[in-house]
């Protein structure tokens, strides 16, 4: 239950003066629905205005404050035309105060002809005329309110003005409670950080990096502490030790030797499974590093110990791919592997449900269908979650509830995650890294080609297909909605390539009917179709060793990590593979660096770190995703500087006061609720 001292901050914005239904809408767009949101909605920048006696003292583009006498109002020829108010300064220079739309009604009231007003805004030139478009302030000469030379500039939504936002922020800041200090005193003194309340007042008044760092640290500490609490809660739960005897793993007949990284990860997982406390481990693997084999070893350990295992995949395509791979690898062991998706109906589904209930099915692979209410397990001991960032916490908890005791959990991701984000997002988990590729994997020849050479690329694809090989062609979007020719759309590209290569081409994208999508993938996987045109739906899990060429159109529009994943669809067999990155004519500097790095390296972990630098934590996978970084306040730079000390501090606090019952522990509870990490508090008794 939230501490009472925080109630004023979690009050709705409607409790502030001047906020009604009309103003609430733009505030909702800014995610400012409570006073807490307003105090953490900081100015982007600050404008310092210089008071001048006349326009001769000011330069174009400068922010000024000046006294003017209104001489004339000029309405536009149409409703859309600007409304201009002409005024003169003390030297007789003319300035046009320009207004558009409804603002003209305000101008008529604020600027009567013959009156003197003080005006603040940016001085600009329009043709031969000096002007100020939509002055920030128009005030009477005796009004002392314009004495503030520095003004915060807040991010706004339509319907809000800077003065109104500043007023709301000031009202919210006036209601700040006096909170106890949660930061360790030594750190506070060493960094010379202000108190929480002083820091918030400061960031709204000036560009104060010290105050911003303190508030970012608060958020990082809250997140780290919440993850530590979840981890401690997991370790307190009594699960079930799964100790395999090696009888099933010894029967595997893999055509290759495991890498050192695979063997190390399997040992780490085996050690976790042997404990009573449920395993919480993240397996990070670069493209083609062999996560599936490691997952199979983990599942066979569970089966050797008399339990069942389940692998949860985010899409049906990926679930079927895993099922085929695991069933083939596990064939020599005699272990029964089944597939369950939402499309399975009738007797086939009933048979699988019975097999899971009586234990004759030892490993099940599927989508979210495997944790639906009707699915019961005889003894579920291990859950493997693939591409775990695509699942919500509630979905993973539903799966965990299927065991008699909390099952062990192995999460996997094919996207190498920078260390900073691993700590921020998965700090409650142990981490295993597959940072070696299996022997014999050849480097992929990566080339950057301009779109002006598209006809040559199509001819090259034709020669590739004629030689009996297969290829992918990836586009960033499904269809061209607005008729713009400079966008690359899968449906249009498919039509053009089908006209050239006929039935050798199939199309797969996320908006297709699942049956059509599966049929297209099946034709390509069997070799019946030679060219697969697709969107990023093939980013993970598609494994066709005979495909040795991938063309990625408008490559500059993808993130680095996403390009790396797509490139990983080839190079899966023994033949030499090629990746062609088709770029547009106009490349940004970021786009240029991104494509150059793709040519330079195939190390996914290095690419992930570079991607984080180029895009920032919120866009790790190429498009902004809320799950990439859990922070609203902390920037990437602050995460890199402050996350380690925040994590160390959280561990120290847990070591000293695991129940958060001491003086600093109570303050830390308030911090967790303040930053809405209260799920961590609920793991404590009496939280």
XYZ file of C-alpha atoms in Angstrom:
687
model
C 0.000 0.000 0.000
C 1.397 3.382 -1.010
C 2.725 5.435 1.928
C 0.365 8.284 2.854
C 3.155 10.841 2.564
C 3.114 10.312 -1.229
C -0.635 10.837 -1.676
C -0.330 14.541 -2.643
C 2.015 13.597 -5.514
C -0.344 10.936 -6.849
C -3.349 13.280 -6.869
C -4.877 13.878 -10.304
C -3.976 17.089 -12.174
C -7.654 18.087 -12.000
C -6.965 19.119 -8.386
C -4.798 22.018 -9.619
C -6.197 25.481 -10.291
C -7.283 26.004 -13.883
C -7.310 22.337 -14.974
C -10.567 21.164 -16.488
C -11.551 18.590 -19.138
C -10.232 20.825 -21.953
C -6.748 21.134 -20.464
C -6.614 17.524 -19.320
C -6.493 16.213 -22.896
C -3.152 17.785 -23.878
C -1.772 16.839 -20.453
C -2.749 13.215 -21.093
C -0.840 13.314 -24.392
C 2.231 14.303 -22.376
C 1.499 11.479 -19.860
C 1.008 14.130 -17.185
C -2.142 12.959 -15.410
C -0.873 13.249 -11.812
C 1.165 15.809 -9.901
C 4.059 13.327 -9.808
C 4.151 13.356 -13.610
C 4.276 17.154 -13.669
C 7.239 17.454 -11.310
C 9.154 14.945 -13.450
C 8.174 16.711 -16.705
C 11.232 18.905 -17.043
C 12.037 21.812 -19.355
C 13.934 20.903 -22.520
C 15.913 24.110 -22.296
C 15.899 27.605 -20.828
C 15.547 30.907 -22.665
C 17.385 33.941 -21.347
C 15.846 37.196 -22.590
C 17.710 40.504 -22.764
C 15.800 43.697 -22.036
C 16.456 46.360 -24.699
C 15.339 49.997 -24.979
C 14.966 49.881 -28.768
C 15.286 47.452 -31.677
C 18.608 48.931 -32.786
C 20.182 47.283 -29.719
C 18.903 43.784 -30.633
C 20.075 41.244 -33.160
C 17.906 39.034 -35.399
C 17.194 35.695 -33.755
C 17.698 37.117 -30.251
C 15.233 36.653 -27.384
C 14.351 40.125 -26.070
C 12.055 42.091 -23.785
C 11.009 45.503 -25.112
C 8.480 48.261 -24.380
C 6.270 49.103 -27.398
C 3.423 51.462 -28.268
C 0.660 49.866 -30.362
C -0.094 51.874 -33.527
C -2.227 49.725 -35.831
C -4.035 46.373 -36.265
C -3.995 44.734 -39.719
C -6.282 41.765 -40.349
C -5.307 39.269 -43.057
C -7.088 38.940 -46.389
C -8.367 35.486 -45.352
C -8.920 33.543 -42.117
C -5.648 31.695 -42.662
C -3.623 34.843 -43.314
C -1.591 36.270 -40.419
C -3.037 38.970 -38.172
C -0.456 41.718 -37.556
C -0.261 44.304 -34.817
C 2.164 47.131 -35.635
C 3.975 48.832 -32.753
C 6.867 51.255 -32.312
C 9.752 51.347 -29.855
C 11.198 54.421 -28.086
C 13.272 55.285 -31.194
C 10.321 55.027 -33.594
C 11.331 51.661 -35.109
C 8.368 49.560 -36.235
C 7.870 45.948 -35.108
C 5.102 43.654 -36.392
C 3.611 41.359 -33.754
C 2.312 38.468 -35.880
C -0.473 36.074 -34.851
C -2.110 33.109 -36.578
C -5.483 31.473 -36.053
C -7.383 31.991 -32.809
C -4.466 33.899 -31.275
C -5.662 36.987 -33.167
C -8.652 37.283 -30.782
C -6.269 37.467 -27.833
C -4.129 40.048 -29.655
C -7.106 42.380 -30.056
C -7.691 42.330 -26.285
C -4.073 42.453 -25.138
C -2.795 45.122 -27.547
C -5.227 48.080 -27.828
C -4.117 50.888 -30.174
C -2.367 53.748 -28.393
C -1.393 51.696 -25.312
C 2.139 50.797 -24.184
C 2.986 47.163 -23.468
C 6.071 45.176 -22.588
C 6.531 42.293 -25.020
C 8.864 39.272 -24.834
C 9.785 36.940 -27.687
C 12.173 36.144 -30.514
C 13.110 38.954 -32.938
C 12.940 37.847 -36.584
C 12.824 39.414 -40.051
C 10.104 38.845 -42.661
C 11.117 40.532 -45.905
C 11.875 44.160 -45.035
C 9.916 44.006 -41.785
C 11.073 43.120 -38.264
C 8.566 40.877 -36.560
C 7.878 38.769 -33.479
C 5.647 35.752 -34.158
C 3.308 34.848 -31.303
C 5.082 36.789 -28.530
C 5.680 34.622 -25.471
C 4.479 37.379 -23.135
C 2.427 40.589 -23.501
C 2.189 42.499 -20.236
C 1.197 45.923 -18.861
C 4.039 48.320 -18.133
C 3.455 48.201 -14.366
C 3.416 44.371 -14.237
C 6.499 43.105 -12.405
C 6.022 39.543 -13.640
C 8.302 39.961 -16.644
C 11.355 40.615 -14.532
C 12.415 36.944 -14.816
C 15.010 36.899 -17.593
C 15.421 33.095 -17.647
C 12.348 31.099 -18.668
C 11.918 27.315 -18.879
C 10.778 25.878 -22.214
C 8.727 22.731 -21.611
C 7.747 19.994 -24.082
C 4.142 20.843 -24.996
C 1.084 19.325 -26.675
C -1.485 21.257 -28.702
C -3.711 23.217 -26.346
C -0.950 24.049 -23.846
C 1.169 27.185 -23.629
C 4.507 27.714 -21.942
C 3.083 30.049 -19.251
C 0.301 27.559 -18.453
C 2.707 24.613 -18.219
C 5.077 26.636 -16.027
C 2.139 27.554 -13.775
C 1.049 23.915 -13.412
C 4.614 22.796 -12.675
C 4.934 25.524 -10.029
C 1.659 24.450 -8.395
C 2.803 20.806 -8.338
C 6.213 21.756 -6.918
C 4.437 23.692 -4.190
C 2.845 20.447 -2.981
C 6.078 18.429 -2.678
C 6.122 16.477 0.597
C 9.211 16.445 2.817
C 10.559 12.929 2.139
C 13.263 11.123 4.128
C 16.620 10.593 2.378
C 17.156 7.194 0.716
C 20.605 7.779 -0.780
C 23.560 6.534 1.286
C 25.006 9.588 3.128
C 28.571 8.999 1.900
C 27.446 9.008 -1.747
C 25.330 12.120 -1.189
C 28.291 14.011 0.279
C 30.790 12.745 -2.286
C 28.653 13.796 -5.261
C 27.513 17.035 -3.532
C 23.937 16.232 -4.485
C 21.003 18.336 -3.216
C 18.026 16.845 -1.402
C 15.247 15.311 -3.495
C 12.952 18.337 -3.150
C 15.692 20.880 -3.820
C 16.795 18.920 -6.899
C 13.279 19.006 -8.368
C 12.916 22.739 -7.766
C 16.323 23.270 -9.368
C 15.696 21.357 -12.620
C 12.575 23.444 -13.245
C 14.486 26.697 -12.639
C 17.834 26.163 -14.399
C 19.930 23.700 -16.379
C 21.372 21.964 -13.300
C 23.225 18.766 -14.258
C 24.055 17.929 -10.641
C 20.359 17.963 -9.715
C 19.481 15.917 -12.807
C 22.105 13.308 -11.884
C 20.716 13.015 -8.374
C 17.167 12.454 -9.674
C 18.368 9.983 -12.314
C 20.213 8.088 -9.578
C 16.960 7.892 -7.605
C 15.280 6.164 -10.537
C 18.213 3.807 -11.147
C 18.367 2.916 -7.451
C 14.611 2.230 -7.339
C 14.872 -0.072 -10.347
C 17.940 -1.901 -9.033
C 16.355 -2.360 -5.613
C 13.098 -3.676 -7.118
C 15.055 -6.245 -9.159
C 17.009 -7.288 -6.058
C 13.743 -7.764 -4.141
C 12.262 -9.894 -6.915
C 15.452 -11.962 -7.006
C 15.449 -12.436 -3.234
C 11.767 -13.411 -3.326
C 12.467 -15.989 -6.034
C 15.274 -17.496 -3.950
C 13.005 -17.702 -0.907
C 10.450 -19.760 -2.810
C 10.820 -23.483 -2.400
C 11.016 -24.987 -5.826
C 12.360 -28.366 -6.761
C 15.904 -29.518 -7.432
C 16.296 -31.198 -10.832
C 19.412 -33.361 -10.956
C 19.817 -35.271 -14.220
C 21.862 -38.458 -14.505
C 23.057 -37.811 -18.089
C 21.267 -40.871 -19.468
C 19.316 -38.961 -22.121
C 21.986 -36.388 -22.959
C 24.430 -39.226 -23.558
C 22.217 -40.508 -26.397
C 22.346 -37.257 -28.385
C 24.022 -37.669 -31.779
C 24.896 -34.122 -32.784
C 26.872 -33.701 -36.044
C 29.164 -31.158 -34.384
C 30.988 -30.502 -31.117
C 29.685 -27.961 -28.635
C 31.579 -24.685 -28.334
C 33.265 -23.721 -25.091
C 30.567 -21.084 -24.507
C 27.809 -23.696 -24.940
C 29.484 -26.112 -22.530
C 30.023 -23.330 -19.976
C 26.364 -22.224 -20.222
C 25.099 -25.796 -19.838
C 27.217 -26.223 -16.681
C 25.822 -22.967 -15.264
C 22.241 -24.051 -16.010
C 22.836 -27.531 -14.590
C 24.140 -25.972 -11.369
C 21.034 -23.765 -11.078
C 18.642 -26.652 -11.748
C 20.256 -28.689 -8.957
C 19.145 -26.062 -6.396
C 15.815 -25.921 -4.553
C 15.408 -22.232 -5.380
C 13.841 -21.784 -8.834
C 16.372 -20.823 -11.513
C 16.093 -17.362 -13.070
C 18.682 -17.258 -15.856
C 18.980 -15.299 -19.105
C 20.776 -16.996 -22.016
C 22.100 -14.419 -24.461
C 23.290 -15.769 -27.768
C 24.647 -14.117 -30.858
C 23.099 -15.072 -34.199
C 23.852 -18.738 -34.891
C 25.595 -19.304 -31.548
C 23.461 -22.366 -30.750
C 20.949 -21.398 -28.043
C 18.554 -24.168 -29.087
C 21.096 -26.907 -28.299
C 21.727 -25.395 -24.860
C 17.960 -25.217 -24.248
C 17.602 -28.882 -25.271
C 20.292 -29.921 -22.764
C 18.449 -27.980 -20.048
C 15.128 -29.628 -20.932
C 16.690 -33.103 -21.024
C 18.110 -32.532 -17.525
C 14.539 -31.831 -16.360
C 13.221 -34.977 -18.090
C 16.064 -37.088 -16.644
C 14.937 -35.852 -13.207
C 11.368 -37.049 -13.902
C 9.843 -33.666 -14.752
C 8.419 -32.059 -17.901
C 9.738 -29.041 -19.805
C 7.982 -26.398 -21.910
C 9.406 -23.979 -24.476
C 7.387 -20.798 -25.012
C 7.895 -18.967 -28.345
C 6.369 -15.585 -29.330
C 5.154 -16.579 -32.818
C 3.768 -19.671 -34.482
C 6.520 -19.625 -37.120
C 9.190 -19.673 -34.426
C 7.355 -22.329 -32.385
C 7.157 -24.647 -35.413
C 10.815 -24.030 -36.222
C 11.835 -24.944 -32.656
C 9.583 -28.002 -32.671
C 11.087 -29.415 -35.872
C 14.646 -28.741 -34.685
C 14.145 -30.160 -31.176
C 12.215 -33.207 -32.347
C 14.984 -34.104 -34.803
C 17.803 -33.565 -32.279
C 15.951 -35.451 -29.510
C 14.976 -38.418 -31.718
C 17.829 -40.709 -30.490
C 16.794 -40.126 -26.854
C 13.228 -41.391 -27.300
C 11.845 -38.310 -25.538
C 8.360 -37.335 -26.725
C 8.296 -33.745 -28.061
C 4.936 -32.135 -28.971
C 3.786 -28.864 -30.539
C 0.784 -26.914 -29.218
C -0.444 -23.659 -30.793
C -3.737 -21.790 -30.855
C -4.538 -23.350 -34.235
C -4.561 -26.930 -32.931
C -8.167 -28.146 -32.642
C -10.223 -31.296 -32.154
C -8.722 -34.732 -31.527
C -5.144 -33.666 -32.189
C -5.392 -31.014 -29.467
C -7.135 -33.384 -27.044
C -4.399 -35.958 -27.573
C -1.685 -33.408 -26.700
C -3.594 -32.212 -23.619
C -3.940 -35.806 -22.396
C -0.241 -36.465 -23.019
C 0.762 -33.421 -20.962
C -1.600 -34.411 -18.168
C -0.454 -38.048 -17.931
C 3.223 -37.218 -18.511
C 3.694 -39.190 -21.735
C 4.642 -35.925 -23.457
C 7.853 -34.823 -21.762
C 8.653 -31.674 -23.781
C 6.086 -29.310 -25.276
C 6.836 -26.419 -27.621
C 4.279 -23.741 -28.383
C 2.955 -20.220 -28.300
C 0.911 -18.669 -25.460
C -1.509 -21.601 -25.980
C 0.692 -23.777 -23.729
C -0.291 -21.839 -20.593
C -4.034 -21.520 -21.226
C -6.344 -22.646 -18.433
C -7.271 -25.939 -20.135
C -3.620 -27.024 -20.358
C -2.561 -29.054 -17.309
C 0.826 -30.694 -16.712
C 1.638 -33.808 -14.721
C 4.861 -32.272 -13.402
C 6.215 -29.117 -15.065
C 9.751 -28.505 -13.838
C 11.333 -26.124 -16.402
C 10.020 -23.306 -18.576
C 12.189 -21.997 -21.419
C 11.044 -18.587 -22.719
C 12.426 -17.681 -26.153
C 12.718 -14.049 -27.270
C 11.646 -13.245 -23.731
C 11.407 -9.465 -24.287
C 8.257 -10.129 -26.343
C 6.368 -11.509 -23.349
C 4.867 -9.564 -20.489
C 5.542 -10.445 -16.866
C 1.953 -11.656 -16.424
C 2.333 -14.172 -19.269
C 5.514 -15.575 -17.761
C 3.839 -15.813 -14.355
C 0.901 -17.713 -15.896
C 3.366 -20.273 -17.207
C 5.068 -20.532 -13.812
C 1.710 -21.238 -12.156
C 1.401 -24.480 -14.146
C 3.923 -26.315 -11.940
C 3.181 -28.074 -8.642
C 6.021 -25.958 -7.319
C 7.451 -22.847 -8.984
C 9.317 -24.202 -12.038
C 12.819 -23.184 -13.049
C 12.911 -20.503 -15.775
C 15.448 -20.117 -18.571
C 14.882 -17.001 -20.687
C 16.598 -16.705 -24.062
C 17.216 -13.829 -26.428
C 18.830 -13.863 -29.858
C 19.515 -10.141 -29.579
C 22.863 -9.482 -27.894
C 22.064 -6.919 -25.206
C 24.561 -4.288 -24.062
C 25.752 -4.844 -20.515
C 24.116 -1.599 -19.338
C 20.653 -2.651 -20.523
C 21.120 -6.221 -19.277
C 21.710 -4.844 -15.783
C 18.802 -2.396 -16.084
C 16.235 -4.840 -17.487
C 17.341 -8.233 -16.187
C 19.145 -7.439 -12.947
C 17.153 -10.113 -11.131
C 18.558 -12.838 -13.421
C 21.854 -14.635 -13.687
C 23.246 -14.246 -17.219
C 24.942 -16.766 -19.533
C 26.490 -15.548 -22.780
C 27.090 -17.527 -25.957
C 29.862 -15.406 -27.405
C 31.426 -18.052 -29.660
C 30.196 -19.291 -33.022
C 30.244 -23.035 -33.865
C 33.342 -24.141 -35.812
C 32.994 -24.097 -39.591
C 30.675 -21.096 -39.711
C 31.939 -18.843 -42.504
C 31.943 -15.058 -42.342
C 29.121 -13.455 -44.329
C 30.308 -11.230 -47.178
C 28.483 -7.944 -46.422
C 28.266 -5.233 -49.096
C 26.536 -1.841 -49.267
C 24.890 -1.031 -52.618
C 23.000 2.096 -53.713
C 19.336 1.821 -54.768
C 20.358 3.207 -58.165
C 21.863 -0.230 -58.844
C 18.589 -2.065 -58.151
C 18.366 -3.575 -61.687
C 21.876 -5.057 -61.264
C 20.886 -6.532 -57.888
C 17.771 -8.156 -59.387
C 19.914 -9.691 -62.155
C 22.394 -10.961 -59.550
C 19.531 -12.563 -57.613
C 18.401 -14.202 -60.853
C 21.864 -15.758 -61.401
C 21.901 -16.905 -57.752
C 18.525 -18.648 -58.084
C 19.506 -20.189 -61.449
C 22.465 -21.851 -59.718
C 20.006 -23.733 -57.484
C 20.434 -21.608 -54.360
C 17.838 -19.707 -52.333
C 17.595 -16.077 -51.185
C 15.727 -13.635 -48.927
C 14.591 -10.136 -49.884
C 13.644 -8.041 -46.832
C 11.639 -4.786 -46.870
C 11.017 -2.416 -43.943
C 7.242 -2.165 -44.442
C 4.317 -4.301 -45.658
C 2.748 -1.906 -48.132
C 3.142 1.650 -49.433
C 0.163 3.416 -47.846
C 0.670 6.897 -49.307
C 1.934 6.129 -52.814
C 5.402 7.470 -52.072
C 7.914 5.847 -54.386
C 10.873 6.336 -52.061
C 9.636 3.745 -49.570
C 10.372 0.027 -49.806
C 7.242 -2.106 -49.336
C 7.143 -5.907 -49.353
C 3.903 -6.228 -51.345
C 5.114 -3.970 -54.169
C 8.550 -5.608 -54.253
C 6.931 -9.071 -54.290
C 4.745 -8.092 -57.271
C 7.787 -6.833 -59.207
C 9.929 -9.878 -58.400
C 7.096 -12.321 -59.097
C 6.716 -10.785 -62.559
C 10.411 -11.555 -63.072
C 10.758 -14.967 -61.350
C 7.173 -16.303 -61.416
C 6.347 -19.069 -58.901
C 9.848 -19.145 -57.477
C 8.818 -16.210 -55.238
C 6.733 -16.303 -52.024
C 5.629 -13.461 -49.727
C 5.550 -13.551 -45.901
C 4.669 -10.700 -43.538
C 2.962 -10.227 -40.187
C -0.399 -9.119 -41.613
C -0.910 -12.293 -43.667
C -3.403 -14.924 -42.587
C -1.421 -17.412 -40.410
C -2.277 -20.326 -42.756
C -0.960 -18.421 -45.790
C 2.131 -17.372 -43.846
C 2.869 -20.951 -42.782
C 2.268 -22.235 -46.324
C 4.700 -19.681 -47.750
C 7.354 -20.542 -45.166
C 6.858 -24.257 -45.803
C 7.349 -23.801 -49.566
C 10.561 -21.880 -48.948
C 11.901 -24.253 -46.269
C 11.297 -27.272 -48.534
C 13.115 -25.597 -51.442
C 10.007 -25.506 -53.644
C 10.206 -21.682 -53.620
C 13.617 -20.103 -54.185
C 13.058 -16.448 -53.142
C 11.307 -15.304 -49.960
C 10.155 -11.664 -49.899
C 9.421 -10.662 -46.316
C 9.366 -8.004 -43.620
C 11.219 -8.386 -40.328
C 8.882 -11.273 -39.424
C 11.871 -13.476 -40.392
C 14.186 -11.616 -37.995
C 14.477 -14.571 -35.620
C 13.974 -18.311 -35.757
C 13.935 -18.873 -39.532
C 16.591 -21.461 -40.342
C 17.009 -22.476 -44.012
C 20.669 -23.515 -44.528
C 20.268 -23.610 -48.335
C 19.613 -19.854 -48.408
C 22.944 -18.083 -48.936
C 21.896 -14.581 -50.091
C 19.911 -11.878 -48.313
C 18.994 -8.486 -49.783
C 17.903 -5.893 -47.196
C 16.186 -2.974 -48.901
C 16.456 0.529 -47.406
C 18.944 -0.891 -44.911
C 19.534 2.534 -43.365
C 15.988 2.487 -41.942
C 16.771 -0.497 -39.692
C 18.614 -0.467 -36.376
C 22.032 -2.105 -36.149
C 20.859 -4.974 -33.958
C 17.978 -5.650 -36.345
C 20.281 -5.651 -39.378
C 22.535 -8.088 -37.543
C 19.588 -10.392 -36.807
C 18.417 -10.280 -40.418
C 21.912 -10.978 -41.748
C 21.958 -14.025 -39.478
C 19.286 -15.694 -41.637
C 22.109 -16.665 -44.033
C 25.473 -18.241 -43.315
C 23.752 -21.163 -41.582
C 25.159 -23.824 -43.893
C 28.635 -24.655 -45.146
C 28.422 -22.521 -48.325
C 29.610 -18.931 -48.664
C 26.869 -16.399 -47.968
C 26.328 -12.787 -49.063
C 24.358 -9.934 -47.471
C 23.510 -6.966 -49.729
C 22.494 -3.797 -47.892
C 20.533 -1.609 -50.329
C 20.718 2.019 -49.216
C 18.789 5.127 -50.267
C 20.381 8.135 -51.926
C 20.339 10.399 -48.871
C 22.113 8.934 -45.871
C 22.379 10.603 -42.470
C 25.712 10.449 -40.670
C 24.197 7.903 -38.271
C 22.993 5.783 -41.191
C 26.443 5.931 -42.785
C 28.150 4.820 -39.553
C 25.616 2.038 -39.083
C 26.154 0.509 -42.522
C 29.929 0.903 -42.269
C 29.935 -1.031 -38.984
C 27.877 -3.838 -40.560
C 30.608 -4.262 -43.169
C 33.317 -4.088 -40.534
C 32.179 -6.658 -37.951
C 29.913 -9.645 -37.298
C 30.327 -9.561 -33.525
C 26.759 -9.134 -32.250
C 27.816 -7.941 -28.818
C 29.977 -5.172 -30.284
C 27.151 -4.245 -32.655
C 24.706 -4.062 -29.733
C 26.977 -1.685 -27.818
C 27.421 0.517 -30.921
C 23.666 0.433 -31.568
C 23.050 1.686 -28.062
C 25.494 4.556 -28.622
C 23.934 5.522 -31.973
C 20.271 5.225 -31.083
C 19.975 5.438 -27.318
C 18.438 2.825 -25.022
C 14.859 3.396 -26.176
C 15.513 2.265 -29.746
C 17.731 -0.773 -29.290
C 15.873 -3.006 -31.724
C 15.497 -0.465 -34.508
C 12.135 0.968 -33.508
C 11.294 2.509 -30.177
C 10.056 -0.153 -27.780
C 8.948 0.464 -24.238
C 10.656 -2.657 -22.972
C 14.165 -1.654 -23.987
C 14.851 0.608 -21.034
C 12.574 0.937 -18.017
C 13.591 4.546 -17.338
C 11.760 7.799 -17.927
C 14.340 10.090 -16.337
C 17.795 8.520 -16.651
C 19.558 9.117 -19.967
C 21.950 6.668 -21.595
C 24.919 8.691 -20.346
C 23.558 8.682 -16.800
C 22.873 4.948 -16.978
C 26.466 4.299 -17.983
C 27.828 6.502 -15.168
C 25.385 5.767 -12.354
C 23.863 2.307 -12.879
C 26.789 0.367 -11.374
C 26.918 2.401 -8.128
C 23.102 2.266 -7.880
C 23.172 -1.529 -8.274
C 25.972 -1.872 -5.703
C 24.053 0.362 -3.288
C 20.886 -1.708 -3.735
C 22.817 -4.915 -2.970
C 24.394 -3.313 0.094
C 21.008 -2.157 1.356
C 19.569 -5.663 0.858
C 22.518 -7.208 2.716
C 22.026 -4.861 5.675
C 18.224 -4.660 5.710
C 16.547 -7.258 3.478
C 13.140 -6.439 4.948
C 13.562 -2.662 4.421
C 12.470 -2.103 8.011
C 15.249 0.198 9.255
C 15.318 3.968 8.888
C 16.939 3.910 5.436
C 14.880 0.861 4.460
C 11.645 2.768 5.154
C 12.931 5.637 3.000
C 13.766 3.119 0.261
C 10.181 1.796 0.367
C 8.956 5.348 -0.286
C 11.405 5.584 -3.208
C 10.043 2.352 -4.728
C 6.474 3.648 -4.587
C 7.538 7.082 -5.866
C 9.043 5.485 -8.991
C 6.241 2.916 -9.245
C 8.456 -0.093 -8.626
C 6.073 -1.214 -5.878
C 5.908 -4.760 -7.310
C 9.247 -5.162 -5.548
C 7.787 -3.956 -2.227
C 4.942 -6.448 -2.483
C 7.460 -9.297 -2.282
C 8.072 -8.208 1.330
C 5.796 -9.233 4.161
C 3.728 -6.253 5.150
C 4.889 -4.387 2.013
